[in-house]
């Protein structure tokens, strides 16, 4: 896991910008640093930086990057977090016989299997890294090599013979890759803040993206960002640049195609179990200690249980699994009792963190700076504290349960989509069974969900006649938000399958993956997510709906597959938390004044937030007359981020990783 920078120099920009951009993400790679410049006249030139490991300098005979020059065409920068092959042989940027050059962030988890295939073809390897596997795989199969990779990756590769540059992102965007293009340069980076230091950059807010966030909490749902001139490469895509003409072309290399399942329920359960276990197995490959973030929920508990199974099968049954759990002294927000049950079942070595409001106040600037953009709730602060504890305990790799909810109907809103689909099919008997089961399972009738499904099927003209207060799908923006004639992006899916597909590819999973990446890398920790294995997602999204959500029971196949492996206390849980913070209590009690003050000072630049209405809305929520939601936090987070941008705090906020 690393940080990368890559620049195509079109019009004599200085190499110092490459060095500065690379320095900004020192937290992503504290173990080593490297640079490479290429030009037609000088070929490849490799340099060390201020943080380059002395062994790497000696191994490659690197010269310090001390000369500022504009005589280059391609510039690569790299920050290394050493996970595989800790020797200097893993130094990047890496070359393959002067024809291919790579700066790479991520992991190819099946690199050993690909390496064996390449060995059979006659290739000779000089390292035990997955980086070298990428280079040789590309040399053998070109772009088609991407389909062989099972992993999370973002890389930029220069092919000198083809005179082309390729910027690539993994299937689901687990690893980030941003870019900006001007007449003077095209630059790629792991984090947005790197691109803000390049010449000609000026901040210009993308108001549509800001509105999507403030209105719906939607983030990372398009290739656009909060900034007009900065984009993210879409998951499963690559950009190909012709270096003779500087022409840029975007290509989609991966299409998510769910594999329709026609076997029995027992066969499906066995297949699901096998796929997830193998995903965990290959994600445990590491030359450094591996731990797990354990919330006490079903997803992370399953991951920990499978880690123990894998270790037992590899005769490492005495090897401890270190887990980190976010806890609270307020039992309403605490999952320790569930986490402890998992810990006992796998004989783990547990660690706890207690995120506090005082700590949030103190570190909010650093948290927002590391996130690059606003985020939806203070639950991300809880995750931040978990990875901080991982760093403290020298756990350089963490395996986590992200991605299960989106493909296995873990969220409540899926009920509306399920009912919409059943209504559309005319399956009224099945719909009645699901409604009754929901009542039995949850102790109340799903009236809101059912109303939403019925209203979704009403003709638009009839829907428009309903007063807004009676509508499940509100047509008006909240009273505190100025719409500013922007588009409404949101539309409800027509079935559960469509809902799950959207959750994986559009919202909310892409934003959750960004949070996971930024929170972990802020503390120089690599986070791995077994539920994001493409083999598993293609399988689960192709399952019949009743194997995912049945009779009020979400994640049906997951519960069935791991009965007897995951403790019953967790399999039978009906509530959902997952690194939750005490945000509601903070807003109403110890942080009451802080929330009021922050909203009173919010968004002075764009006029999105109506001050008086926002404060009244907050007060109604604090008094319990308005249901708690994350709108107040979004106002605060957006405004704090915006102030960083307006005040040009691009590099002013101190990294927390100690680098």
XYZ file of C-alpha atoms in Angstrom:
659
model
C 0.000 0.000 0.000
C 1.486 3.270 -1.084
C 1.063 6.764 -2.455
C 1.729 7.594 -6.079
C 2.239 10.677 -8.228
C 2.594 10.739 -12.016
C 2.907 13.681 -14.382
C 2.961 14.099 -18.149
C 4.900 17.285 -18.833
C 3.443 18.986 -21.905
C 4.888 22.471 -21.549
C 8.026 22.727 -19.422
C 6.736 22.545 -15.861
C 9.283 22.207 -13.092
C 10.098 18.848 -11.509
C 9.730 20.488 -8.083
C 5.956 20.076 -8.321
C 6.414 16.321 -8.589
C 8.553 16.350 -5.450
C 6.091 18.526 -3.525
C 3.078 16.427 -4.511
C 4.837 13.261 -3.420
C 5.770 14.771 -0.054
C 2.133 15.564 0.762
C 1.304 11.839 1.014
C 4.260 10.817 3.159
C 1.716 9.177 5.489
C 0.796 6.684 2.744
C 4.358 5.414 2.483
C 6.753 6.156 5.332
C 9.171 3.316 4.527
C 10.719 4.524 1.260
C 10.513 7.192 -1.417
C 11.516 7.189 -5.068
C 11.427 9.323 -8.205
C 11.883 8.718 -11.897
C 12.075 11.102 -14.835
C 11.956 10.060 -18.472
C 12.656 11.993 -21.630
C 13.367 10.905 -25.169
C 16.908 12.268 -24.993
C 17.904 11.086 -21.513
C 15.847 7.912 -21.116
C 15.092 6.833 -17.534
C 16.712 8.684 -14.646
C 16.051 7.493 -11.100
C 16.474 9.623 -8.003
C 16.205 9.425 -4.251
C 14.196 11.814 -2.111
C 14.562 13.126 1.393
C 12.805 10.025 2.787
C 14.398 7.353 0.585
C 15.658 4.393 2.587
C 19.462 4.247 2.745
C 19.423 0.624 1.643
C 17.505 1.579 -1.502
C 19.987 4.353 -2.263
C 22.863 1.904 -1.981
C 21.076 -0.939 -3.829
C 20.272 1.181 -6.900
C 23.011 3.801 -6.679
C 20.392 6.547 -6.549
C 21.356 10.187 -6.846
C 19.473 12.809 -4.816
C 16.686 14.683 -6.581
C 18.359 18.041 -6.044
C 18.258 19.600 -9.505
C 15.130 21.465 -10.560
C 14.514 20.868 -14.252
C 11.746 21.133 -16.826
C 13.485 18.933 -19.413
C 11.442 15.775 -18.990
C 8.303 14.208 -20.423
C 7.220 11.677 -17.751
C 7.682 12.046 -14.008
C 6.856 9.352 -11.434
C 6.892 9.667 -7.656
C 6.299 6.927 -5.106
C 5.870 6.568 -1.334
C 6.251 3.003 -0.100
C 4.518 1.199 2.732
C 6.405 -2.091 2.741
C 4.064 -5.097 2.949
C 5.538 -7.696 0.557
C 9.311 -8.155 0.096
C 10.560 -5.674 2.663
C 13.981 -5.492 0.999
C 15.203 -2.654 -1.261
C 14.287 -4.864 -4.223
C 10.717 -3.637 -3.746
C 11.684 0.007 -4.273
C 9.513 1.987 -6.686
C 9.111 3.332 -9.315
C 10.043 -0.072 -10.742
C 11.395 -0.791 -14.219
C 11.087 -3.825 -16.481
C 14.100 -3.946 -18.817
C 13.864 -0.234 -19.652
C 10.616 -0.802 -21.551
C 8.000 -0.566 -18.800
C 7.952 1.712 -15.756
C 5.463 1.490 -12.911
C 4.366 3.492 -9.889
C 1.786 1.451 -8.033
C -0.501 1.548 -5.000
C -2.316 -1.532 -3.733
C -2.055 -5.305 -3.634
C -2.590 -8.071 -6.175
C -3.712 -10.807 -3.816
C -3.391 -13.660 -6.323
C 0.108 -12.589 -7.365
C 1.608 -15.974 -6.451
C -0.715 -17.808 -8.840
C 0.002 -15.324 -11.656
C 3.712 -15.517 -10.915
C 3.635 -19.304 -11.264
C 1.957 -18.945 -14.658
C 4.629 -16.484 -15.777
C 7.414 -18.742 -14.512
C 6.022 -21.508 -16.705
C 6.268 -19.091 -19.642
C 9.971 -18.587 -18.962
C 10.009 -15.340 -17.008
C 12.673 -14.819 -14.349
C 11.863 -12.861 -11.198
C 14.268 -10.785 -9.119
C 11.935 -9.845 -6.262
C 9.120 -11.421 -4.276
C 6.842 -8.415 -4.841
C 3.489 -8.256 -6.573
C 4.804 -5.105 -8.298
C 7.157 -7.147 -10.455
C 4.286 -9.520 -11.237
C 2.264 -6.598 -12.642
C 5.144 -5.534 -14.885
C 5.819 -8.978 -16.291
C 2.118 -9.740 -16.661
C 1.710 -6.510 -18.641
C 4.698 -7.395 -20.780
C 3.128 -10.782 -21.589
C -0.566 -9.881 -21.926
C -0.665 -6.081 -22.212
C -3.985 -4.546 -21.029
C -5.554 -8.010 -20.904
C -3.398 -8.686 -17.831
C -5.874 -6.617 -15.798
C -8.465 -9.382 -15.986
C -6.052 -11.740 -14.232
C -5.569 -9.464 -11.231
C -7.598 -10.119 -8.084
C -6.903 -7.184 -5.870
C -7.164 -3.516 -5.022
C -4.916 -1.350 -7.142
C -4.280 1.968 -8.783
C -1.189 2.398 -10.914
C 0.380 4.415 -13.693
C 2.480 2.532 -16.231
C 4.714 3.972 -18.946
C 5.376 1.834 -22.028
C 8.340 3.394 -23.813
C 8.092 1.120 -26.853
C 4.403 1.832 -27.433
C 4.962 5.489 -26.482
C 1.941 5.372 -24.259
C 1.046 5.916 -20.633
C -1.691 3.993 -18.835
C -3.458 5.027 -15.626
C -5.455 2.132 -14.170
C -7.960 1.666 -11.347
C -9.260 -1.615 -9.888
C -12.718 -3.058 -10.565
C -14.591 -1.393 -7.705
C -12.342 1.531 -6.874
C -11.032 0.167 -3.587
C -7.873 2.188 -4.237
C -8.086 5.844 -5.318
C -6.731 7.566 -8.419
C -7.415 11.231 -9.214
C -6.320 13.322 -12.159
C -6.382 16.787 -13.653
C -5.459 17.842 -17.157
C -4.326 21.250 -18.419
C -2.490 22.471 -21.535
C 0.744 22.297 -19.504
C 0.409 18.876 -17.851
C -1.730 15.895 -16.952
C -1.206 14.773 -13.358
C -2.350 11.663 -11.472
C -2.311 11.160 -7.711
C -3.517 8.970 -4.866
C -5.090 11.892 -3.020
C -6.734 15.073 -4.255
C -4.597 17.357 -2.108
C -1.538 16.411 -4.186
C -3.070 17.931 -7.322
C -3.802 21.261 -5.658
C -0.131 22.274 -5.560
C 0.404 22.133 -9.332
C 0.654 25.360 -11.373
C -2.565 26.943 -12.659
C -4.670 25.263 -9.957
C -7.430 27.378 -8.493
C -10.254 26.170 -6.318
C -13.686 26.214 -7.928
C -16.507 24.422 -6.127
C -18.576 21.909 -8.088
C -21.953 23.045 -6.793
C -23.869 20.021 -8.065
C -21.620 17.635 -6.131
C -21.905 19.864 -3.051
C -25.699 19.781 -3.350
C -25.767 15.989 -3.793
C -23.786 15.690 -0.564
C -25.778 18.171 1.500
C -29.167 16.960 0.228
C -28.669 13.192 0.169
C -25.256 12.430 1.644
C -24.202 11.125 -1.773
C -20.450 11.045 -2.427
C -18.146 9.483 -5.015
C -21.172 8.530 -7.125
C -19.710 10.043 -10.306
C -16.238 10.741 -11.691
C -16.718 14.374 -10.667
C -15.395 15.677 -7.364
C -16.132 18.713 -5.211
C -13.662 20.601 -7.438
C -14.489 21.529 -11.020
C -11.091 20.680 -12.499
C -10.276 17.483 -10.575
C -11.739 14.091 -11.447
C -11.431 10.535 -10.226
C -10.740 7.728 -12.639
C -13.850 5.551 -12.586
C -13.564 2.062 -11.059
C -12.809 -0.602 -13.655
C -11.441 1.986 -16.098
C -8.084 3.038 -17.452
C -6.862 6.129 -19.233
C -4.588 5.640 -22.223
C -2.428 8.609 -23.220
C -0.624 8.818 -26.568
C 2.598 10.555 -25.604
C 3.247 11.809 -29.137
C -0.042 13.705 -29.372
C -1.017 13.908 -25.668
C -4.417 12.545 -26.681
C -6.278 11.012 -23.716
C -8.786 8.187 -24.057
C -10.835 6.591 -21.288
C -11.573 2.868 -21.554
C -13.713 0.609 -19.407
C -11.845 -2.640 -18.819
C -14.254 -4.243 -16.325
C -18.012 -4.664 -16.589
C -19.754 -6.016 -13.502
C -21.875 -8.884 -14.802
C -23.658 -10.813 -12.038
C -23.569 -14.564 -12.641
C -27.126 -15.851 -12.507
C -27.489 -18.740 -10.058
C -29.645 -21.749 -10.920
C -28.424 -24.304 -8.376
C -29.934 -25.310 -5.046
C -29.856 -23.275 -1.860
C -27.400 -25.734 -0.290
C -25.081 -25.466 -3.298
C -25.291 -21.687 -3.226
C -24.461 -21.631 0.486
C -21.428 -23.862 -0.042
C -20.233 -21.744 -2.959
C -20.639 -18.512 -1.005
C -18.695 -19.949 1.927
C -15.906 -21.203 -0.336
C -15.525 -17.903 -2.191
C -15.418 -15.777 0.946
C -12.971 -18.075 2.692
C -10.606 -18.058 -0.287
C -10.886 -14.282 -0.424
C -9.816 -14.090 3.220
C -7.030 -16.615 2.640
C -5.310 -14.687 -0.153
C -5.784 -11.385 1.710
C -3.813 -12.753 4.651
C -0.663 -12.894 2.513
C 1.772 -10.465 4.055
C 5.334 -10.077 5.259
C 4.175 -7.877 8.165
C 1.684 -8.417 11.030
C -2.016 -8.665 10.122
C -4.939 -7.762 12.393
C -8.658 -7.097 12.063
C -11.125 -4.325 12.831
C -13.889 -6.044 14.794
C -17.113 -4.140 15.350
C -19.112 -6.987 16.858
C -21.406 -7.117 13.847
C -21.982 -10.065 11.552
C -19.605 -9.010 8.771
C -16.437 -8.384 10.773
C -17.174 -11.363 13.058
C -17.367 -13.610 9.991
C -14.032 -12.283 8.741
C -12.337 -12.957 12.090
C -13.793 -16.471 12.228
C -12.485 -17.212 8.736
C -9.059 -15.825 9.611
C -8.892 -18.346 12.442
C -9.935 -21.187 10.114
C -7.240 -20.236 7.602
C -4.571 -20.057 10.302
C -5.614 -23.444 11.679
C -5.407 -25.034 8.235
C -1.929 -23.559 7.759
C -0.778 -25.081 11.068
C -0.659 -21.649 12.656
C -3.386 -22.295 15.200
C -1.281 -20.753 17.985
C -0.882 -17.535 16.018
C -2.909 -14.792 17.750
C -5.382 -12.646 15.838
C -5.206 -9.082 17.093
C -8.530 -7.262 16.935
C -9.432 -3.629 17.525
C -12.919 -2.574 18.548
C -14.457 0.863 18.865
C -16.282 1.019 22.204
C -18.333 3.493 24.191
C -19.023 4.018 27.875
C -22.619 4.664 26.782
C -24.157 1.224 26.183
C -26.470 2.636 23.508
C -23.441 2.970 21.245
C -21.353 0.058 22.468
C -20.887 -3.337 20.781
C -18.279 -4.789 23.098
C -20.470 -7.636 24.375
C -20.856 -8.928 20.802
C -17.224 -8.329 19.896
C -16.133 -10.185 23.035
C -18.184 -13.196 21.946
C -16.250 -13.343 18.663
C -12.964 -12.770 20.449
C -13.604 -15.759 22.722
C -14.589 -17.997 19.814
C -11.319 -17.401 17.924
C -9.050 -16.804 20.940
C -8.138 -13.322 19.710
C -5.986 -10.701 21.389
C -8.309 -7.701 21.722
C -7.694 -3.974 21.879
C -10.274 -1.261 22.546
C -10.617 2.398 21.609
C -13.086 4.893 23.076
C -13.679 7.769 20.633
C -14.571 10.899 22.583
C -16.140 14.202 21.666
C -13.096 16.010 23.061
C -10.823 14.084 20.701
C -13.118 14.797 17.746
C -12.982 18.538 18.449
C -9.201 18.411 18.693
C -8.614 16.386 15.522
C -11.406 17.469 13.180
C -9.049 19.546 11.017
C -6.634 16.650 10.516
C -9.471 14.219 9.858
C -11.038 16.408 7.166
C -7.622 17.100 5.626
C -6.853 13.405 5.359
C -10.316 12.624 3.955
C -9.802 15.183 1.143
C -13.536 15.886 1.098
C -16.471 16.086 3.552
C -17.916 12.874 4.970
C -21.319 11.786 6.174
C -21.131 11.184 9.907
C -18.823 10.928 12.904
C -18.791 7.142 12.541
C -15.793 7.824 10.299
C -14.107 9.320 13.337
C -14.597 5.992 15.141
C -12.913 4.229 12.237
C -10.111 6.825 12.406
C -9.535 5.897 16.059
C -9.443 2.174 15.219
C -6.669 2.635 12.653
C -4.772 4.908 15.021
C -4.787 2.035 17.511
C -3.641 -0.358 14.773
C -0.604 1.829 14.141
C 0.085 2.010 17.872
C 0.188 -1.786 17.986
C 2.328 -2.094 14.835
C -0.443 -3.754 12.819
C 0.494 -2.684 9.318
C -2.326 -4.673 7.671
C -5.950 -4.850 8.816
C -8.637 -7.099 7.343
C -12.145 -5.674 7.582
C -15.788 -6.384 6.747
C -16.524 -3.468 4.423
C -18.745 -4.255 1.423
C -21.072 -6.925 2.814
C -24.043 -4.664 3.549
C -24.219 -3.364 -0.003
C -24.328 -6.737 -1.734
C -26.297 -8.635 0.941
C -29.106 -6.163 1.726
C -27.790 -5.047 5.097
C -29.526 -1.658 5.039
C -33.137 -0.862 5.925
C -33.894 0.970 2.685
C -33.704 -2.324 0.831
C -37.182 -3.174 2.107
C -38.728 -0.516 -0.133
C -36.854 -1.870 -3.154
C -37.920 -5.424 -2.332
C -41.577 -4.389 -2.043
C -41.383 -2.297 -5.242
C -40.083 -5.306 -7.136
C -42.757 -7.638 -5.771
C -45.502 -5.112 -6.602
C -44.121 -4.728 -10.107
C -44.162 -8.486 -10.617
C -47.676 -8.768 -9.216
C -46.363 -11.123 -6.506
C -48.928 -10.003 -3.918
C -48.896 -13.275 -1.987
C -45.094 -13.108 -1.603
C -45.347 -9.435 -0.665
C -47.829 -10.230 2.103
C -45.511 -12.955 3.436
C -42.572 -10.532 3.518
C -44.630 -7.856 5.309
C -45.837 -10.333 7.904
C -42.319 -11.715 8.371
C -40.986 -8.183 8.855
C -43.530 -7.674 11.642
C -42.553 -10.961 13.310
C -38.826 -10.265 12.938
C -38.808 -6.587 13.949
C -41.894 -6.268 16.149
C -43.574 -3.604 13.984
C -45.266 -3.297 10.606
C -43.172 -1.814 7.743
C -45.731 0.925 7.069
C -43.241 3.508 5.800
C -41.537 1.017 3.491
C -44.867 -0.184 2.112
C -46.099 3.373 1.544
C -42.870 4.124 -0.261
C -43.319 1.118 -2.539
C -46.926 2.041 -3.335
C -46.044 5.697 -3.987
C -43.187 4.645 -6.260
C -45.712 2.870 -8.476
C -48.128 5.806 -8.642
C -48.232 7.828 -11.884
C -46.088 10.957 -11.641
C -49.114 13.241 -12.099
C -50.889 11.662 -9.149
C -47.748 11.759 -7.016
C -47.375 15.466 -7.616
C -50.819 16.023 -6.086
C -49.713 14.590 -2.731
C -48.653 17.181 -0.138
C -44.952 16.841 0.668
C -45.633 15.859 4.279
C -47.422 12.711 3.096
C -44.725 11.679 0.650
C -42.074 9.118 1.482
C -39.932 10.438 -1.387
C -39.728 14.143 -0.613
C -39.827 16.459 -3.613
C -38.664 19.518 -1.691
C -35.200 20.129 -0.294
C -34.884 20.485 3.513
C -35.859 23.883 4.870
C -32.227 24.696 5.710
C -30.868 24.014 2.197
C -30.815 26.435 -0.711
C -31.374 24.344 -3.846
C -29.937 26.939 -6.268
C -31.641 25.377 -9.326
C -29.494 22.243 -9.209
C -30.511 18.783 -10.411
C -32.106 16.132 -8.218
C -29.948 13.064 -8.820
C -31.713 10.522 -6.672
C -34.262 8.007 -7.926
C -35.425 4.878 -6.159
C -34.495 1.515 -7.766
C -37.222 -0.759 -9.176
C -36.156 -3.966 -7.417
C -33.912 -5.318 -4.691
C -31.401 -6.559 -7.262
C -31.165 -3.126 -8.842
C -30.795 -1.565 -5.402
C -27.876 -3.831 -4.478
C -26.170 -3.210 -7.815
C -26.431 0.540 -7.273
C -25.165 0.295 -3.701
C -22.040 -1.527 -4.880
C -21.326 0.666 -7.901
C -22.708 4.121 -7.045
C -23.820 4.834 -3.495
C -22.851 4.300 -0.695
C -20.016 1.793 -1.177
C -17.632 3.986 -3.240
C -17.656 6.653 -0.527
C -17.220 4.081 2.250
C -14.186 2.687 0.433
C -12.710 6.195 0.268
C -13.209 6.622 4.013
C -11.566 3.238 4.616
C -8.596 4.166 2.442
C -8.031 7.613 3.963
C -8.547 6.563 7.577
C -6.164 3.629 7.276
C -3.492 5.391 5.237
C -3.515 8.406 7.559
C -1.814 6.054 10.010
C 0.241 4.102 7.429
C -1.965 1.024 7.694
C -3.146 -1.109 4.782
C -6.816 -2.065 4.962
C -7.990 -5.167 3.077
C -11.650 -5.946 2.384
C -12.429 -9.594 1.504
C -16.084 -8.892 0.677
C -14.821 -6.815 -2.274
C -13.400 -9.829 -4.111
C -14.889 -9.600 -7.627
C -15.598 -13.337 -7.702
C -17.774 -12.990 -4.615
C -19.631 -9.864 -5.798
C -20.408 -11.365 -9.203
C -21.789 -14.398 -7.375
C -23.874 -12.607 -4.728
C -25.425 -10.098 -7.137
C -26.526 -12.999 -9.336
C -28.328 -14.853 -6.535
C -32.127 -15.035 -6.357
C -33.378 -12.318 -4.017
C -34.749 -14.820 -1.502
C -31.212 -16.081 -0.802
C -30.124 -12.568 0.128
C -33.176 -11.224 1.955
C -35.841 -13.657 3.122
C -38.803 -13.158 5.403
C -37.417 -10.089 7.114
C -33.942 -11.603 7.531
C -31.174 -9.668 5.836
C -27.915 -11.349 4.748
C -29.739 -14.670 4.695
C -27.019 -16.628 2.867
C -24.255 -15.211 5.082
C -26.054 -16.300 8.250
C -26.795 -19.727 6.789
C -23.270 -20.305 5.455
C -21.531 -19.611 8.757
C -23.910 -21.158 11.263
C -21.747 -23.105 13.710
C -18.693 -20.999 12.810
C -19.769 -17.513 13.840
C -21.246 -17.406 17.384
C -25.051 -17.709 17.477
C -25.306 -14.546 19.555
C -24.002 -12.610 16.533
C -25.818 -14.596 13.841
C -29.088 -13.818 15.590
C -28.465 -10.073 15.991
C -31.284 -7.914 14.688
C -29.776 -4.484 15.269
C -27.006 -2.919 13.231
C -24.310 -0.538 14.441
C -20.780 -0.974 13.042
C -18.188 1.443 14.480
C -21.007 3.802 15.400
C -20.198 6.959 17.329
C -22.249 8.678 20.033
C -23.054 11.496 17.602
C -26.673 11.891 18.694
C -25.661 12.232 22.339
C -22.810 14.600 21.481
C -25.219 16.806 19.549
C -27.791 16.872 22.362
C -25.576 16.857 25.428
C -21.832 17.481 25.818
C -21.429 18.944 22.310
C -24.697 20.885 22.242
C -23.045 24.289 22.263
C -20.348 23.257 19.806
C -22.881 22.025 17.233
C -24.841 25.271 17.600
C -21.753 27.435 17.219
C -20.414 25.491 14.233
C -23.716 25.732 12.360
C -24.059 29.413 13.227
C -20.691 29.954 11.532
C -21.316 27.494 8.684
C -20.987 27.970 4.934
C -20.269 31.660 4.727
C -18.898 31.268 1.204
C -21.519 29.512 -0.966
C -24.918 30.301 0.498
C -26.093 26.685 0.435
C -27.034 26.698 4.120
C -29.803 28.999 5.392
C -28.481 29.972 8.807
C -31.647 30.678 10.745
C -33.495 27.669 9.332
C -30.469 25.426 9.986
C -30.237 26.497 13.623
C -33.976 26.024 14.130
C -33.713 22.566 12.542
C -30.845 21.687 14.902
C -32.749 22.925 17.953
C -35.797 20.850 17.011
C -33.563 17.796 16.735
C -31.869 18.534 20.050
C -35.299 18.766 21.705
C -36.414 15.487 20.150
C -39.151 17.070 18.046
C -37.231 16.224 14.862
C -35.873 12.707 14.320
C -32.090 12.474 14.620
C -30.174 12.350 11.336
C -26.768 13.355 10.015
C -27.822 16.642 8.362
C -26.254 18.854 11.075
C -22.958 17.020 10.787
C -22.965 17.375 7.004
C -23.458 21.125 7.335
C -20.546 21.344 9.765
C -18.221 19.038 7.861
C -18.889 20.741 4.521
C -18.248 24.160 5.996
C -15.068 23.133 7.783
C -13.732 21.551 4.594
C -14.693 24.626 2.601
C -12.846 26.886 5.021
C -9.710 24.768 4.537
C -10.028 25.242 0.797
C -10.747 28.967 0.889
C -7.887 29.548 3.334
C -5.586 27.398 1.163
C -4.697 24.925 3.908
C -3.412 22.403 1.340
C -0.277 21.451 3.218
C -0.732 23.358 6.468
C -2.523 20.638 8.420
C -0.066 18.336 10.139
C -0.108 14.655 9.178
C -1.049 12.423 12.091
C 1.034 9.435 11.017
C 4.238 10.812 12.457
C 5.910 11.092 9.045
